[in-house]
Structures are given as structure tokens and as C-alpha cells.
mmCIF file with all atom_site columns, N, CA and C in Angstrom:
data_model
loop_
_atom_site.group_PDB
_atom_site.id
_atom_site.type_symbol
_atom_site.label_atom_id
_atom_site.label_alt_id
_atom_site.label_comp_id
_atom_site.label_asym_id
_atom_site.label_entity_id
_atom_site.label_seq_id
_atom_site.pdbx_PDB_ins_code
_atom_site.Cartn_x
_atom_site.Cartn_y
_atom_site.Cartn_z
_atom_site.occupancy
_atom_site.B_iso_or_equiv
_atom_site.pdbx_formal_charge
_atom_site.auth_seq_id
_atom_site.auth_comp_id
_atom_site.auth_asym_id
_atom_site.auth_atom_id
_atom_site.pdbx_PDB_model_num
ATOM 1   N N  . MET A 1 1  ? 0.836  -1.184 0.000  1.00 0.00 ? 1  MET A N  1
ATOM 2   C CA . MET A 1 1  ? 0.000  0.000  0.000  1.00 0.00 ? 1  MET A CA 1
ATOM 3   C C  . MET A 1 1  ? 0.878  1.243  0.000  1.00 0.00 ? 1  MET A C  1
ATOM 4   N N  . PHE A 1 2  ? 0.738  2.082  -0.979 1.00 0.00 ? 2  PHE A N  1
ATOM 5   C CA . PHE A 1 2  ? 1.503  3.316  -1.153 1.00 0.00 ? 2  PHE A CA 1
ATOM 6   C C  . PHE A 1 2  ? 2.997  3.064  -1.299 1.00 0.00 ? 2  PHE A C  1
ATOM 7   N N  . ASP A 1 3  ? 3.397  1.806  -1.505 1.00 0.00 ? 3  ASP A N  1
ATOM 8   C CA . ASP A 1 3  ? 4.804  1.440  -1.681 1.00 0.00 ? 3  ASP A CA 1
ATOM 9   C C  . ASP A 1 3  ? 5.685  1.938  -0.530 1.00 0.00 ? 3  ASP A C  1
ATOM 10  N N  . ILE A 1 4  ? 5.177  1.816  0.698  1.00 0.00 ? 4  ILE A N  1
ATOM 11  C CA . ILE A 1 4  ? 5.922  2.211  1.891  1.00 0.00 ? 4  ILE A CA 1
ATOM 12  C C  . ILE A 1 4  ? 6.263  0.936  2.660  1.00 0.00 ? 4  ILE A C  1
ATOM 13  N N  . ASN A 1 5  ? 7.537  0.814  3.052  1.00 0.00 ? 5  ASN A N  1
ATOM 14  C CA . ASN A 1 5  ? 7.943  -0.397 3.763  1.00 0.00 ? 5  ASN A CA 1
ATOM 15  C C  . ASN A 1 5  ? 7.558  -0.328 5.245  1.00 0.00 ? 5  ASN A C  1
ATOM 16  N N  . LEU A 1 6  ? 7.691  -1.456 5.924  1.00 0.00 ? 6  LEU A N  1
ATOM 17  C CA . LEU A 1 6  ? 7.274  -1.567 7.322  1.00 0.00 ? 6  LEU A CA 1
ATOM 18  C C  . LEU A 1 6  ? 8.001  -0.563 8.218  1.00 0.00 ? 6  LEU A C  1
ATOM 19  N N  . THR A 1 7  ? 9.276  -0.374 7.986  1.00 0.00 ? 7  THR A N  1
ATOM 20  C CA . THR A 1 7  ? 10.043 0.562  8.801  1.00 0.00 ? 7  THR A CA 1
ATOM 21  C C  . THR A 1 7  ? 9.450  1.970  8.721  1.00 0.00 ? 7  THR A C  1
ATOM 22  N N  . GLU A 1 8  ? 9.114  2.404  7.513  1.00 0.00 ? 8  GLU A N  1
ATOM 23  C CA . GLU A 1 8  ? 8.522  3.732  7.363  1.00 0.00 ? 8  GLU A CA 1
ATOM 24  C C  . GLU A 1 8  ? 7.152  3.817  8.022  1.00 0.00 ? 8  GLU A C  1
ATOM 25  N N  . TRP A 1 9  ? 6.352  2.738  7.930  1.00 0.00 ? 9  TRP A N  1
ATOM 26  C CA . TRP A 1 9  ? 5.044  2.720  8.589  1.00 0.00 ? 9  TRP A CA 1
ATOM 27  C C  . TRP A 1 9  ? 5.204  2.903  10.093 1.00 0.00 ? 9  TRP A C  1
ATOM 28  N N  . ILE A 1 10 ? 6.194  2.232  10.673 1.00 0.00 ? 10 ILE A N  1
ATOM 29  C CA . ILE A 1 10 ? 6.451  2.374  12.115 1.00 0.00 ? 10 ILE A CA 1
ATOM 30  C C  . ILE A 1 10 ? 6.836  3.816  12.433 1.00 0.00 ? 10 ILE A C  1
ATOM 31  N N  . GLY A 1 11 ? 7.665  4.405  11.609 1.00 0.00 ? 11 GLY A N  1
ATOM 32  C CA . GLY A 1 11 ? 8.068  5.802  11.811 1.00 0.00 ? 11 GLY A CA 1
ATOM 33  C C  . GLY A 1 11 ? 6.891  6.758  11.719 1.00 0.00 ? 11 GLY A C  1
ATOM 34  N N  . TYR A 1 12 ? 6.030  6.550  10.731 1.00 0.00 ? 12 TYR A N  1
ATOM 35  C CA . TYR A 1 12 ? 4.839  7.400  10.601 1.00 0.00 ? 12 TYR A CA 1
ATOM 36  C C  . TYR A 1 12 ? 3.896  7.198  11.785 1.00 0.00 ? 12 TYR A C  1
ATOM 37  N N  . ALA A 1 13 ? 3.717  5.959  12.207 1.00 0.00 ? 13 ALA A N  1
ATOM 38  C CA . ALA A 1 13 ? 2.848  5.670  13.349 1.00 0.00 ? 13 ALA A CA 1
ATOM 39  C C  . ALA A 1 13 ? 3.399  6.332  14.613 1.00 0.00 ? 13 ALA A C  1
ATOM 40  N N  . ALA A 1 14 ? 4.705  6.242  14.805 1.00 0.00 ? 14 ALA A N  1
ATOM 41  C CA . ALA A 1 14 ? 5.339  6.870  15.970 1.00 0.00 ? 14 ALA A CA 1
ATOM 42  C C  . ALA A 1 14 ? 5.121  8.377  15.952 1.00 0.00 ? 14 ALA A C  1
ATOM 43  N N  . SER A 1 15 ? 5.290  8.982  14.803 1.00 0.00 ? 15 SER A N  1
ATOM 44  C CA . SER A 1 15 ? 5.088  10.428 14.681 1.00 0.00 ? 15 SER A CA 1
ATOM 45  C C  . SER A 1 15 ? 3.649  10.813 14.971 1.00 0.00 ? 15 SER A C  1
ATOM 46  N N  . LEU A 1 16 ? 2.711  10.052 14.442 1.00 0.00 ? 16 LEU A N  1
ATOM 47  C CA . LEU A 1 16 ? 1.293  10.339 14.648 1.00 0.00 ? 16 LEU A CA 1
ATOM 48  C C  . LEU A 1 16 ? 0.914  10.209 16.123 1.00 0.00 ? 16 LEU A C  1
ATOM 49  N N  . VAL A 1 17 ? 1.352  9.134  16.759 1.00 0.00 ? 17 VAL A N  1
ATOM 50  C CA . VAL A 1 17 ? 1.038  8.930  18.175 1.00 0.00 ? 17 VAL A CA 1
ATOM 51  C C  . VAL A 1 17 ? 1.659  10.038 19.016 1.00 0.00 ? 17 VAL A C  1
ATOM 52  N N  . LEU A 1 18 ? 2.879  10.429 18.701 1.00 0.00 ? 18 LEU A N  1
ATOM 53  C CA . LEU A 1 18 ? 3.548  11.502 19.430 1.00 0.00 ? 18 LEU A CA 1
ATOM 54  C C  . LEU A 1 18 ? 2.787  12.817 19.276 1.00 0.00 ? 18 LEU A C  1
ATOM 55  N N  . MET A 1 19 ? 2.353  13.129 18.064 1.00 0.00 ? 19 MET A N  1
ATOM 56  C CA . MET A 1 19 ? 1.587  14.361 17.842 1.00 0.00 ? 19 MET A CA 1
ATOM 57  C C  . MET A 1 19 ? 0.258  14.323 18.593 1.00 0.00 ? 19 MET A C  1
ATOM 58  N N  . ILE A 1 20 ? -0.404 13.179 18.584 1.00 0.00 ? 20 ILE A N  1
ATOM 59  C CA . ILE A 1 20 ? -1.675 13.035 19.301 1.00 0.00 ? 20 ILE A CA 1
ATOM 60  C C  . ILE A 1 20 ? -1.465 13.238 20.801 1.00 0.00 ? 20 ILE A C  1
ATOM 61  N N  . SER A 1 21 ? -0.335 12.768 21.322 1.00 0.00 ? 21 SER A N  1
ATOM 62  C CA . SER A 1 21 ? -0.083 12.890 22.758 1.00 0.00 ? 21 SER A CA 1
ATOM 63  C C  . SER A 1 21 ? -0.087 14.345 23.204 1.00 0.00 ? 21 SER A C  1
ATOM 64  N N  . PHE A 1 22 ? 0.367  15.243 22.350 1.00 0.00 ? 22 PHE A N  1
ATOM 65  C CA . PHE A 1 22 ? 0.430  16.653 22.721 1.00 0.00 ? 22 PHE A CA 1
ATOM 66  C C  . PHE A 1 22 ? -0.928 17.343 22.681 1.00 0.00 ? 22 PHE A C  1
ATOM 67  N N  . LEU A 1 23 ? -1.944 16.639 22.219 1.00 0.00 ? 23 LEU A N  1
ATOM 68  C CA . LEU A 1 23 ? -3.299 17.177 22.230 1.00 0.00 ? 23 LEU A CA 1
ATOM 69  C C  . LEU A 1 23 ? -4.034 16.836 23.523 1.00 0.00 ? 23 LEU A C  1
ATOM 70  N N  . MET A 1 24 ? -3.430 15.999 24.354 1.00 0.00 ? 24 MET A N  1
ATOM 71  C CA . MET A 1 24 ? -4.059 15.561 25.590 1.00 0.00 ? 24 MET A CA 1
ATOM 72  C C  . MET A 1 24 ? -4.036 16.683 26.625 1.00 0.00 ? 24 MET A C  1
ATOM 73  N N  . LYS A 1 25 ? -5.135 16.837 27.348 1.00 0.00 ? 25 LYS A N  1
ATOM 74  C CA . LYS A 1 25 ? -5.202 17.838 28.410 1.00 0.00 ? 25 LYS A CA 1
ATOM 75  C C  . LYS A 1 25 ? -4.735 17.264 29.736 1.00 0.00 ? 25 LYS A C  1
ATOM 76  N N  . ASN A 1 26 ? -4.994 15.998 29.964 1.00 0.00 ? 26 ASN A N  1
ATOM 77  C CA . ASN A 1 26 ? -4.590 15.344 31.195 1.00 0.00 ? 26 ASN A CA 1
ATOM 78  C C  . ASN A 1 26 ? -3.133 14.899 31.077 1.00 0.00 ? 26 ASN A C  1
ATOM 79  N N  . MET A 1 27 ? -2.310 15.296 32.049 1.00 0.00 ? 27 MET A N  1
ATOM 80  C CA . MET A 1 27 ? -0.878 15.005 31.986 1.00 0.00 ? 27 MET A CA 1
ATOM 81  C C  . MET A 1 27 ? -0.587 13.504 31.985 1.00 0.00 ? 27 MET A C  1
ATOM 82  N N  . ASN A 1 28 ? -1.345 12.734 32.748 1.00 0.00 ? 28 ASN A N  1
ATOM 83  C CA . ASN A 1 28 ? -1.091 11.287 32.782 1.00 0.00 ? 28 ASN A CA 1
ATOM 84  C C  . ASN A 1 28 ? -1.448 10.633 31.454 1.00 0.00 ? 28 ASN A C  1
ATOM 85  N N  . THR A 1 29 ? -2.541 11.068 30.853 1.00 0.00 ? 29 THR A N  1
ATOM 86  C CA . THR A 1 29 ? -2.906 10.545 29.533 1.00 0.00 ? 29 THR A CA 1
ATOM 87  C C  . THR A 1 29 ? -1.838 10.924 28.520 1.00 0.00 ? 29 THR A C  1
ATOM 88  N N  . LEU A 1 30 ? -1.364 12.166 28.602 1.00 0.00 ? 30 LEU A N  1
ATOM 89  C CA . LEU A 1 30 ? -0.289 12.614 27.705 1.00 0.00 ? 30 LEU A CA 1
ATOM 90  C C  . LEU A 1 30 ? 0.924  11.711 27.867 1.00 0.00 ? 30 LEU A C  1
ATOM 91  N N  . ARG A 1 31 ? 1.309  11.427 29.100 1.00 0.00 ? 31 ARG A N  1
ATOM 92  C CA . ARG A 1 31 ? 2.504  10.593 29.338 1.00 0.00 ? 31 ARG A CA 1
ATOM 93  C C  . ARG A 1 31 ? 2.317  9.169  28.822 1.00 0.00 ? 31 ARG A C  1
ATOM 94  N N  . ILE A 1 32 ? 1.124  8.614  28.968 1.00 0.00 ? 32 ILE A N  1
ATOM 95  C CA . ILE A 1 32 ? 0.869  7.250  28.496 1.00 0.00 ? 32 ILE A CA 1
ATOM 96  C C  . ILE A 1 32 ? 0.938  7.196  26.971 1.00 0.00 ? 32 ILE A C  1
ATOM 97  N N  . VAL A 1 33 ? 0.243  8.105  26.306 1.00 0.00 ? 33 VAL A N  1
ATOM 98  C CA . VAL A 1 33 ? 0.236  8.116  24.842 1.00 0.00 ? 33 VAL A CA 1
ATOM 99  C C  . VAL A 1 33 ? 1.627  8.466  24.310 1.00 0.00 ? 33 VAL A C  1
ATOM 100 N N  . ASN A 1 34 ? 2.301  9.417  24.965 1.00 0.00 ? 34 ASN A N  1
ATOM 101 C CA . ASN A 1 34 ? 3.653  9.789  24.559 1.00 0.00 ? 34 ASN A CA 1
ATOM 102 C C  . ASN A 1 34 ? 4.614  8.624  24.727 1.00 0.00 ? 34 ASN A C  1
ATOM 103 N N  . SER A 1 35 ? 4.416  7.815  25.764 1.00 0.00 ? 35 SER A N  1
ATOM 104 C CA . SER A 1 35 ? 5.263  6.635  25.977 1.00 0.00 ? 35 SER A CA 1
ATOM 105 C C  . SER A 1 35 ? 5.104  5.634  24.845 1.00 0.00 ? 35 SER A C  1
ATOM 106 N N  . ILE A 1 36 ? 3.885  5.472  24.370 1.00 0.00 ? 36 ILE A N  1
ATOM 107 C CA . ILE A 1 36 ? 3.644  4.576  23.233 1.00 0.00 ? 36 ILE A CA 1
ATOM 108 C C  . ILE A 1 36 ? 4.385  5.100  22.007 1.00 0.00 ? 36 ILE A C  1
ATOM 109 N N  . GLY A 1 37 ? 4.304  6.411  21.775 1.00 0.00 ? 37 GLY A N  1
ATOM 110 C CA . GLY A 1 37 ? 5.028  7.011  20.653 1.00 0.00 ? 37 GLY A CA 1
ATOM 111 C C  . GLY A 1 37 ? 6.530  6.847  20.788 1.00 0.00 ? 37 GLY A C  1
ATOM 112 N N  . ALA A 1 38 ? 7.053  7.060  21.997 1.00 0.00 ? 38 ALA A N  1
ATOM 113 C CA . ALA A 1 38 ? 8.493  6.907  22.230 1.00 0.00 ? 38 ALA A CA 1
ATOM 114 C C  . ALA A 1 38 ? 8.928  5.461  22.006 1.00 0.00 ? 38 ALA A C  1
ATOM 115 N N  . LEU A 1 39 ? 8.109  4.522  22.475 1.00 0.00 ? 39 LEU A N  1
ATOM 116 C CA . LEU A 1 39 ? 8.424  3.104  22.271 1.00 0.00 ? 39 LEU A CA 1
ATOM 117 C C  . LEU A 1 39 ? 8.435  2.759  20.784 1.00 0.00 ? 39 LEU A C  1
ATOM 118 N N  . LEU A 1 40 ? 7.469  3.289  20.049 1.00 0.00 ? 40 LEU A N  1
ATOM 119 C CA . LEU A 1 40 ? 7.456  3.072  18.590 1.00 0.00 ? 40 LEU A CA 1
ATOM 120 C C  . LEU A 1 40 ? 8.696  3.681  17.942 1.00 0.00 ? 40 LEU A C  1
ATOM 121 N N  . PHE A 1 41 ? 9.128  4.839  18.437 1.00 0.00 ? 41 PHE A N  1
ATOM 122 C CA . PHE A 1 41 ? 10.341 5.454  17.888 1.00 0.00 ? 41 PHE A CA 1
ATOM 123 C C  . PHE A 1 41 ? 11.582 4.625  18.208 1.00 0.00 ? 41 PHE A C  1
ATOM 124 N N  . VAL A 1 42 ? 11.625 3.987  19.362 1.00 0.00 ? 42 VAL A N  1
ATOM 125 C CA . VAL A 1 42 ? 12.753 3.100  19.687 1.00 0.00 ? 42 VAL A CA 1
ATOM 126 C C  . VAL A 1 42 ? 12.774 1.929  18.705 1.00 0.00 ? 42 VAL A C  1
ATOM 127 N N  . VAL A 1 43 ? 11.616 1.342  18.463 1.00 0.00 ? 43 VAL A N  1
ATOM 128 C CA . VAL A 1 43 ? 11.524 0.245  17.482 1.00 0.00 ? 43 VAL A CA 1
ATOM 129 C C  . VAL A 1 43 ? 11.957 0.740  16.107 1.00 0.00 ? 43 VAL A C  1
ATOM 130 N N  . TYR A 1 44 ? 11.489 1.926  15.734 1.00 0.00 ? 44 TYR A N  1
ATOM 131 C CA . TYR A 1 44 ? 11.861 2.529  14.448 1.00 0.00 ? 44 TYR A CA 1
ATOM 132 C C  . TYR A 1 44 ? 13.380 2.720  14.359 1.00 0.00 ? 44 TYR A C  1
ATOM 133 N N  . GLY A 1 45 ? 13.985 3.230  15.429 1.00 0.00 ? 45 GLY A N  1
ATOM 134 C CA . GLY A 1 45 ? 15.438 3.418  15.442 1.00 0.00 ? 45 GLY A CA 1
ATOM 135 C C  . GLY A 1 45 ? 16.191 2.109  15.296 1.00 0.00 ? 45 GLY A C  1
ATOM 136 N N  . ILE A 1 46 ? 15.672 1.059  15.906 1.00 0.00 ? 46 ILE A N  1
ATOM 137 C CA . ILE A 1 46 ? 16.297 -0.267 15.776 1.00 0.00 ? 46 ILE A CA 1
ATOM 138 C C  . ILE A 1 46 ? 16.153 -0.768 14.346 1.00 0.00 ? 46 ILE A C  1
ATOM 139 N N  . MET A 1 47 ? 14.973 -0.556 13.768 1.00 0.00 ? 47 MET A N  1
ATOM 140 C CA . MET A 1 47 ? 14.729 -1.023 12.393 1.00 0.00 ? 47 MET A CA 1
ATOM 141 C C  . MET A 1 47 ? 15.557 -0.252 11.363 1.00 0.00 ? 47 MET A C  1
ATOM 142 N N  . LEU A 1 48 ? 16.026 0.935  11.730 1.00 0.00 ? 48 LEU A N  1
ATOM 143 C CA . LEU A 1 48 ? 16.875 1.722  10.830 1.00 0.00 ? 48 LEU A CA 1
ATOM 144 C C  . LEU A 1 48 ? 18.350 1.329  10.974 1.00 0.00 ? 48 LEU A C  1
ATOM 145 N N  . SER A 1 49 ? 18.594 0.091  11.288 1.00 0.00 ? 49 SER A N  1
ATOM 146 C CA . SER A 1 49 ? 19.962 -0.412 11.486 1.00 0.00 ? 49 SER A CA 1
ATOM 147 C C  . SER A 1 49 ? 20.653 0.331  12.627 1.00 0.00 ? 49 SER A C  1
ATOM 148 N N  . LEU A 1 50 ? 19.948 0.425  13.734 1.00 0.00 ? 50 LEU A N  1
ATOM 149 C CA . LEU A 1 50 ? 20.444 1.041  14.959 1.00 0.00 ? 50 LEU A CA 1
ATOM 150 C C  . LEU A 1 50 ? 20.782 2.518  14.792 1.00 0.00 ? 50 LEU A C  1
ATOM 151 N N  . SER A 1 51 ? 19.771 3.316  14.650 1.00 0.00 ? 51 SER A N  1
ATOM 152 C CA . SER A 1 51 ? 19.941 4.766  14.629 1.00 0.00 ? 51 SER A CA 1
ATOM 153 C C  . SER A 1 51 ? 19.991 5.247  16.079 1.00 0.00 ? 51 SER A C  1
ATOM 154 N N  . TRP A 1 52 ? 21.190 5.346  16.613 1.00 0.00 ? 52 TRP A N  1
ATOM 155 C CA . TRP A 1 52 ? 21.383 5.624  18.030 1.00 0.00 ? 52 TRP A CA 1
ATOM 156 C C  . TRP A 1 52 ? 20.767 6.937  18.508 1.00 0.00 ? 52 TRP A C  1
ATOM 157 N N  . PRO A 1 53 ? 20.835 8.022  17.753 1.00 0.00 ? 53 PRO A N  1
ATOM 158 C CA . PRO A 1 53 ? 20.194 9.250  18.250 1.00 0.00 ? 53 PRO A CA 1
ATOM 159 C C  . PRO A 1 53 ? 18.694 9.075  18.495 1.00 0.00 ? 53 PRO A C  1
ATOM 160 N N  . ILE A 1 54 ? 18.022 8.352  17.628 1.00 0.00 ? 54 ILE A N  1
ATOM 161 C CA . ILE A 1 54 ? 16.585 8.096  17.802 1.00 0.00 ? 54 ILE A CA 1
ATOM 162 C C  . ILE A 1 54 ? 16.359 7.178  18.994 1.00 0.00 ? 54 ILE A C  1
ATOM 163 N N  . ILE A 1 55 ? 17.155 6.137  19.110 1.00 0.00 ? 55 ILE A N  1
ATOM 164 C CA . ILE A 1 55 ? 16.999 5.164  20.196 1.00 0.00 ? 55 ILE A CA 1
ATOM 165 C C  . ILE A 1 55 ? 17.286 5.805  21.548 1.00 0.00 ? 55 ILE A C  1
ATOM 166 N N  . ILE A 1 56 ? 18.383 6.526  21.662 1.00 0.00 ? 56 ILE A N  1
ATOM 167 C CA . ILE A 1 56 ? 18.791 7.114  22.942 1.00 0.00 ? 56 ILE A CA 1
ATOM 168 C C  . ILE A 1 56 ? 17.790 8.175  23.408 1.00 0.00 ? 56 ILE A C  1
ATOM 169 N N  . SER A 1 57 ? 17.426 9.090  22.530 1.00 0.00 ? 57 SER A N  1
ATOM 170 C CA . SER A 1 57 ? 16.529 10.172 22.945 1.00 0.00 ? 57 SER A CA 1
ATOM 171 C C  . SER A 1 57 ? 15.152 9.644  23.337 1.00 0.00 ? 57 SER A C  1
ATOM 172 N N  . ASN A 1 58 ? 14.638 8.685  22.605 1.00 0.00 ? 58 ASN A N  1
ATOM 173 C CA . ASN A 1 58 ? 13.303 8.168  22.910 1.00 0.00 ? 58 ASN A CA 1
ATOM 174 C C  . ASN A 1 58 ? 13.311 7.197  24.079 1.00 0.00 ? 58 ASN A C  1
ATOM 175 N N  . THR A 1 59 ? 14.412 6.514  24.323 1.00 0.00 ? 59 THR A N  1
ATOM 176 C CA . THR A 1 59 ? 14.538 5.701  25.530 1.00 0.00 ? 59 THR A CA 1
ATOM 177 C C  . THR A 1 59 ? 14.536 6.611  26.753 1.00 0.00 ? 59 THR A C  1
ATOM 178 N N  . PHE A 1 60 ? 15.204 7.743  26.653 1.00 0.00 ? 60 PHE A N  1
ATOM 179 C CA . PHE A 1 60 ? 15.206 8.722  27.743 1.00 0.00 ? 60 PHE A CA 1
ATOM 180 C C  . PHE A 1 60 ? 13.795 9.251  27.990 1.00 0.00 ? 60 PHE A C  1
ATOM 181 N N  . ILE A 1 61 ? 13.097 9.652  26.934 1.00 0.00 ? 61 ILE A N  1
ATOM 182 C CA . ILE A 1 61 ? 11.723 10.160 27.054 1.00 0.00 ? 61 ILE A CA 1
ATOM 183 C C  . ILE A 1 61 ? 10.822 9.101  27.678 1.00 0.00 ? 61 ILE A C  1
ATOM 184 N N  . LEU A 1 62 ? 10.950 7.870  27.220 1.00 0.00 ? 62 LEU A N  1
ATOM 185 C CA . LEU A 1 62 ? 10.164 6.769  27.768 1.00 0.00 ? 62 LEU A CA 1
ATOM 186 C C  . LEU A 1 62 ? 10.458 6.593  29.259 1.00 0.00 ? 62 LEU A C  1
ATOM 187 N N  . GLY A 1 63 ? 11.720 6.656  29.623 1.00 0.00 ? 63 GLY A N  1
ATOM 188 C CA . GLY A 1 63 ? 12.108 6.514  31.028 1.00 0.00 ? 63 GLY A CA 1
ATOM 189 C C  . GLY A 1 63 ? 11.535 7.618  31.905 1.00 0.00 ? 63 GLY A C  1
ATOM 190 N N  . VAL A 1 64 ? 11.569 8.850  31.432 1.00 0.00 ? 64 VAL A N  1
ATOM 191 C CA . VAL A 1 64 ? 11.003 9.973  32.186 1.00 0.00 ? 64 VAL A CA 1
ATOM 192 C C  . VAL A 1 64 ? 9.501  9.784  32.366 1.00 0.00 ? 64 VAL A C  1
ATOM 193 N N  . ASN A 1 65 ? 8.818  9.406  31.297 1.00 0.00 ? 65 ASN A N  1
ATOM 194 C CA . ASN A 1 65 ? 7.374  9.178  31.392 1.00 0.00 ? 65 ASN A CA 1
ATOM 195 C C  . ASN A 1 65 ? 7.050  8.062  32.376 1.00 0.00 ? 65 ASN A C  1
ATOM 196 N N  . VAL A 1 66 ? 7.777  6.962  32.309 1.00 0.00 ? 66 VAL A N  1
ATOM 197 C CA . VAL A 1 66 ? 7.538  5.837  33.213 1.00 0.00 ? 66 VAL A CA 1
ATOM 198 C C  . VAL A 1 66 ? 7.806  6.259  34.657 1.00 0.00 ? 66 VAL A C  1
ATOM 199 N N  . TYR A 1 67 ? 8.858  7.029  34.877 1.00 0.00 ? 67 TYR A N  1
ATOM 200 C CA . TYR A 1 67 ? 9.184  7.502  36.225 1.00 0.00 ? 67 TYR A CA 1
ATOM 201 C C  . TYR A 1 67 ? 8.023  8.306  36.814 1.00 0.00 ? 67 TYR A C  1
ATOM 202 N N  . TYR A 1 68 ? 7.536  9.296  36.063 1.00 0.00 ? 68 TYR A N  1
ATOM 203 C CA . TYR A 1 68 ? 6.464  10.146 36.579 1.00 0.00 ? 68 TYR A CA 1
ATOM 204 C C  . TYR A 1 68 ? 5.127  9.413  36.686 1.00 0.00 ? 68 TYR A C  1
ATOM 205 N N  . LEU A 1 69 ? 4.850  8.509  35.764 1.00 0.00 ? 69 LEU A N  1
ATOM 206 C CA . LEU A 1 69 ? 3.621  7.715  35.873 1.00 0.00 ? 69 LEU A CA 1
ATOM 207 C C  . LEU A 1 69 ? 3.685  6.800  37.095 1.00 0.00 ? 69 LEU A C  1
ATOM 208 N N  . ASN A 1 70 ? 4.840  6.191  37.310 1.00 0.00 ? 70 ASN A N  1
ATOM 209 C CA . ASN A 1 70 ? 5.025  5.326  38.475 1.00 0.00 ? 70 ASN A CA 1
ATOM 210 C C  . ASN A 1 70 ? 4.870  6.133  39.765 1.00 0.00 ? 70 ASN A C  1
ATOM 211 N N  . LYS A 1 71 ? 5.453  7.314  39.798 1.00 0.00 ? 71 LYS A N  1
ATOM 212 C CA . LYS A 1 71 ? 5.360  8.192  40.963 1.00 0.00 ? 71 LYS A CA 1
ATOM 213 C C  . LYS A 1 71 ? 3.900  8.583  41.206 1.00 0.00 ? 71 LYS A C  1
ATOM 214 N N  . TYR A 1 72 ? 3.158  8.896  40.166 1.00 0.00 ? 72 TYR A N  1
ATOM 215 C CA . TYR A 1 72 ? 1.757  9.303  40.281 1.00 0.00 ? 72 TYR A CA 1
ATOM 216 C C  . TYR A 1 72 ? 0.880  8.142  40.770 1.00 0.00 ? 72 TYR A C  1
ATOM 217 N N  . PHE A 1 73 ? 1.045  6.983  40.186 1.00 0.00 ? 73 PHE A N  1
ATOM 218 C CA . PHE A 1 73 ? 0.178  5.852  40.515 1.00 0.00 ? 73 PHE A CA 1
ATOM 219 C C  . PHE A 1 73 ? 0.514  5.208  41.862 1.00 0.00 ? 73 PHE A C  1
ATOM 220 N N  . LYS A 1 74 ? 1.687  5.476  42.412 1.00 0.00 ? 74 LYS A N  1
ATOM 221 C CA . LYS A 1 74 ? 2.028  4.963  43.750 1.00 0.00 ? 74 LYS A CA 1
ATOM 222 C C  . LYS A 1 74 ? 1.344  5.787  44.843 1.00 0.00 ? 74 LYS A C  1
ATOM 223 N N  . ASN A 1 75 ? 0.988  7.013  44.531 1.00 0.00 ? 75 ASN A N  1
ATOM 224 C CA . ASN A 1 75 ? 0.326  7.886  45.535 1.00 0.00 ? 75 ASN A CA 1
ATOM 225 C C  . ASN A 1 75 ? -1.133 7.622  45.636 1.00 0.00 ? 75 ASN A C  1
#
């Protein structure tokens, strides 16, 4: 479909999910949706023959989101 390979589909999906996350009004919902986008970007970076800048930055974002979600849900 549209002659786009799986790697590009993952990249587009990651971008779309990330953009949607910024439309969220609730911070926890934003962090959950943003985490999904970051995880997709990590997969995308791996599929690009290990694109380290993409993997490192999105692993960091994912870690920050998980930290704050964990902190919120423990209270």
C-alpha cells in the first residue's frame, strides 16, 4: 500500500502517536500516549539499522514518562 515499507510505517505511526499525545489535556494521559510514541520510535530506530540518536533520545523520554507515571500511581 503506497509502496511504503514496514520501517517507514512504524516511523509514521510513531510520529502520529507523538503528535496526538500533545493534544491531551490530562498530563497522565499525555505521558501514556507519549510513551507509546516513544516506544514506537525506539523500534523505528532499531529497524533503521540502529539509529542511536533516535533510540537514545526516545529511551530517555520513555524513562522519564515511566518515572512520573510510576510516581503518580504509587500515591
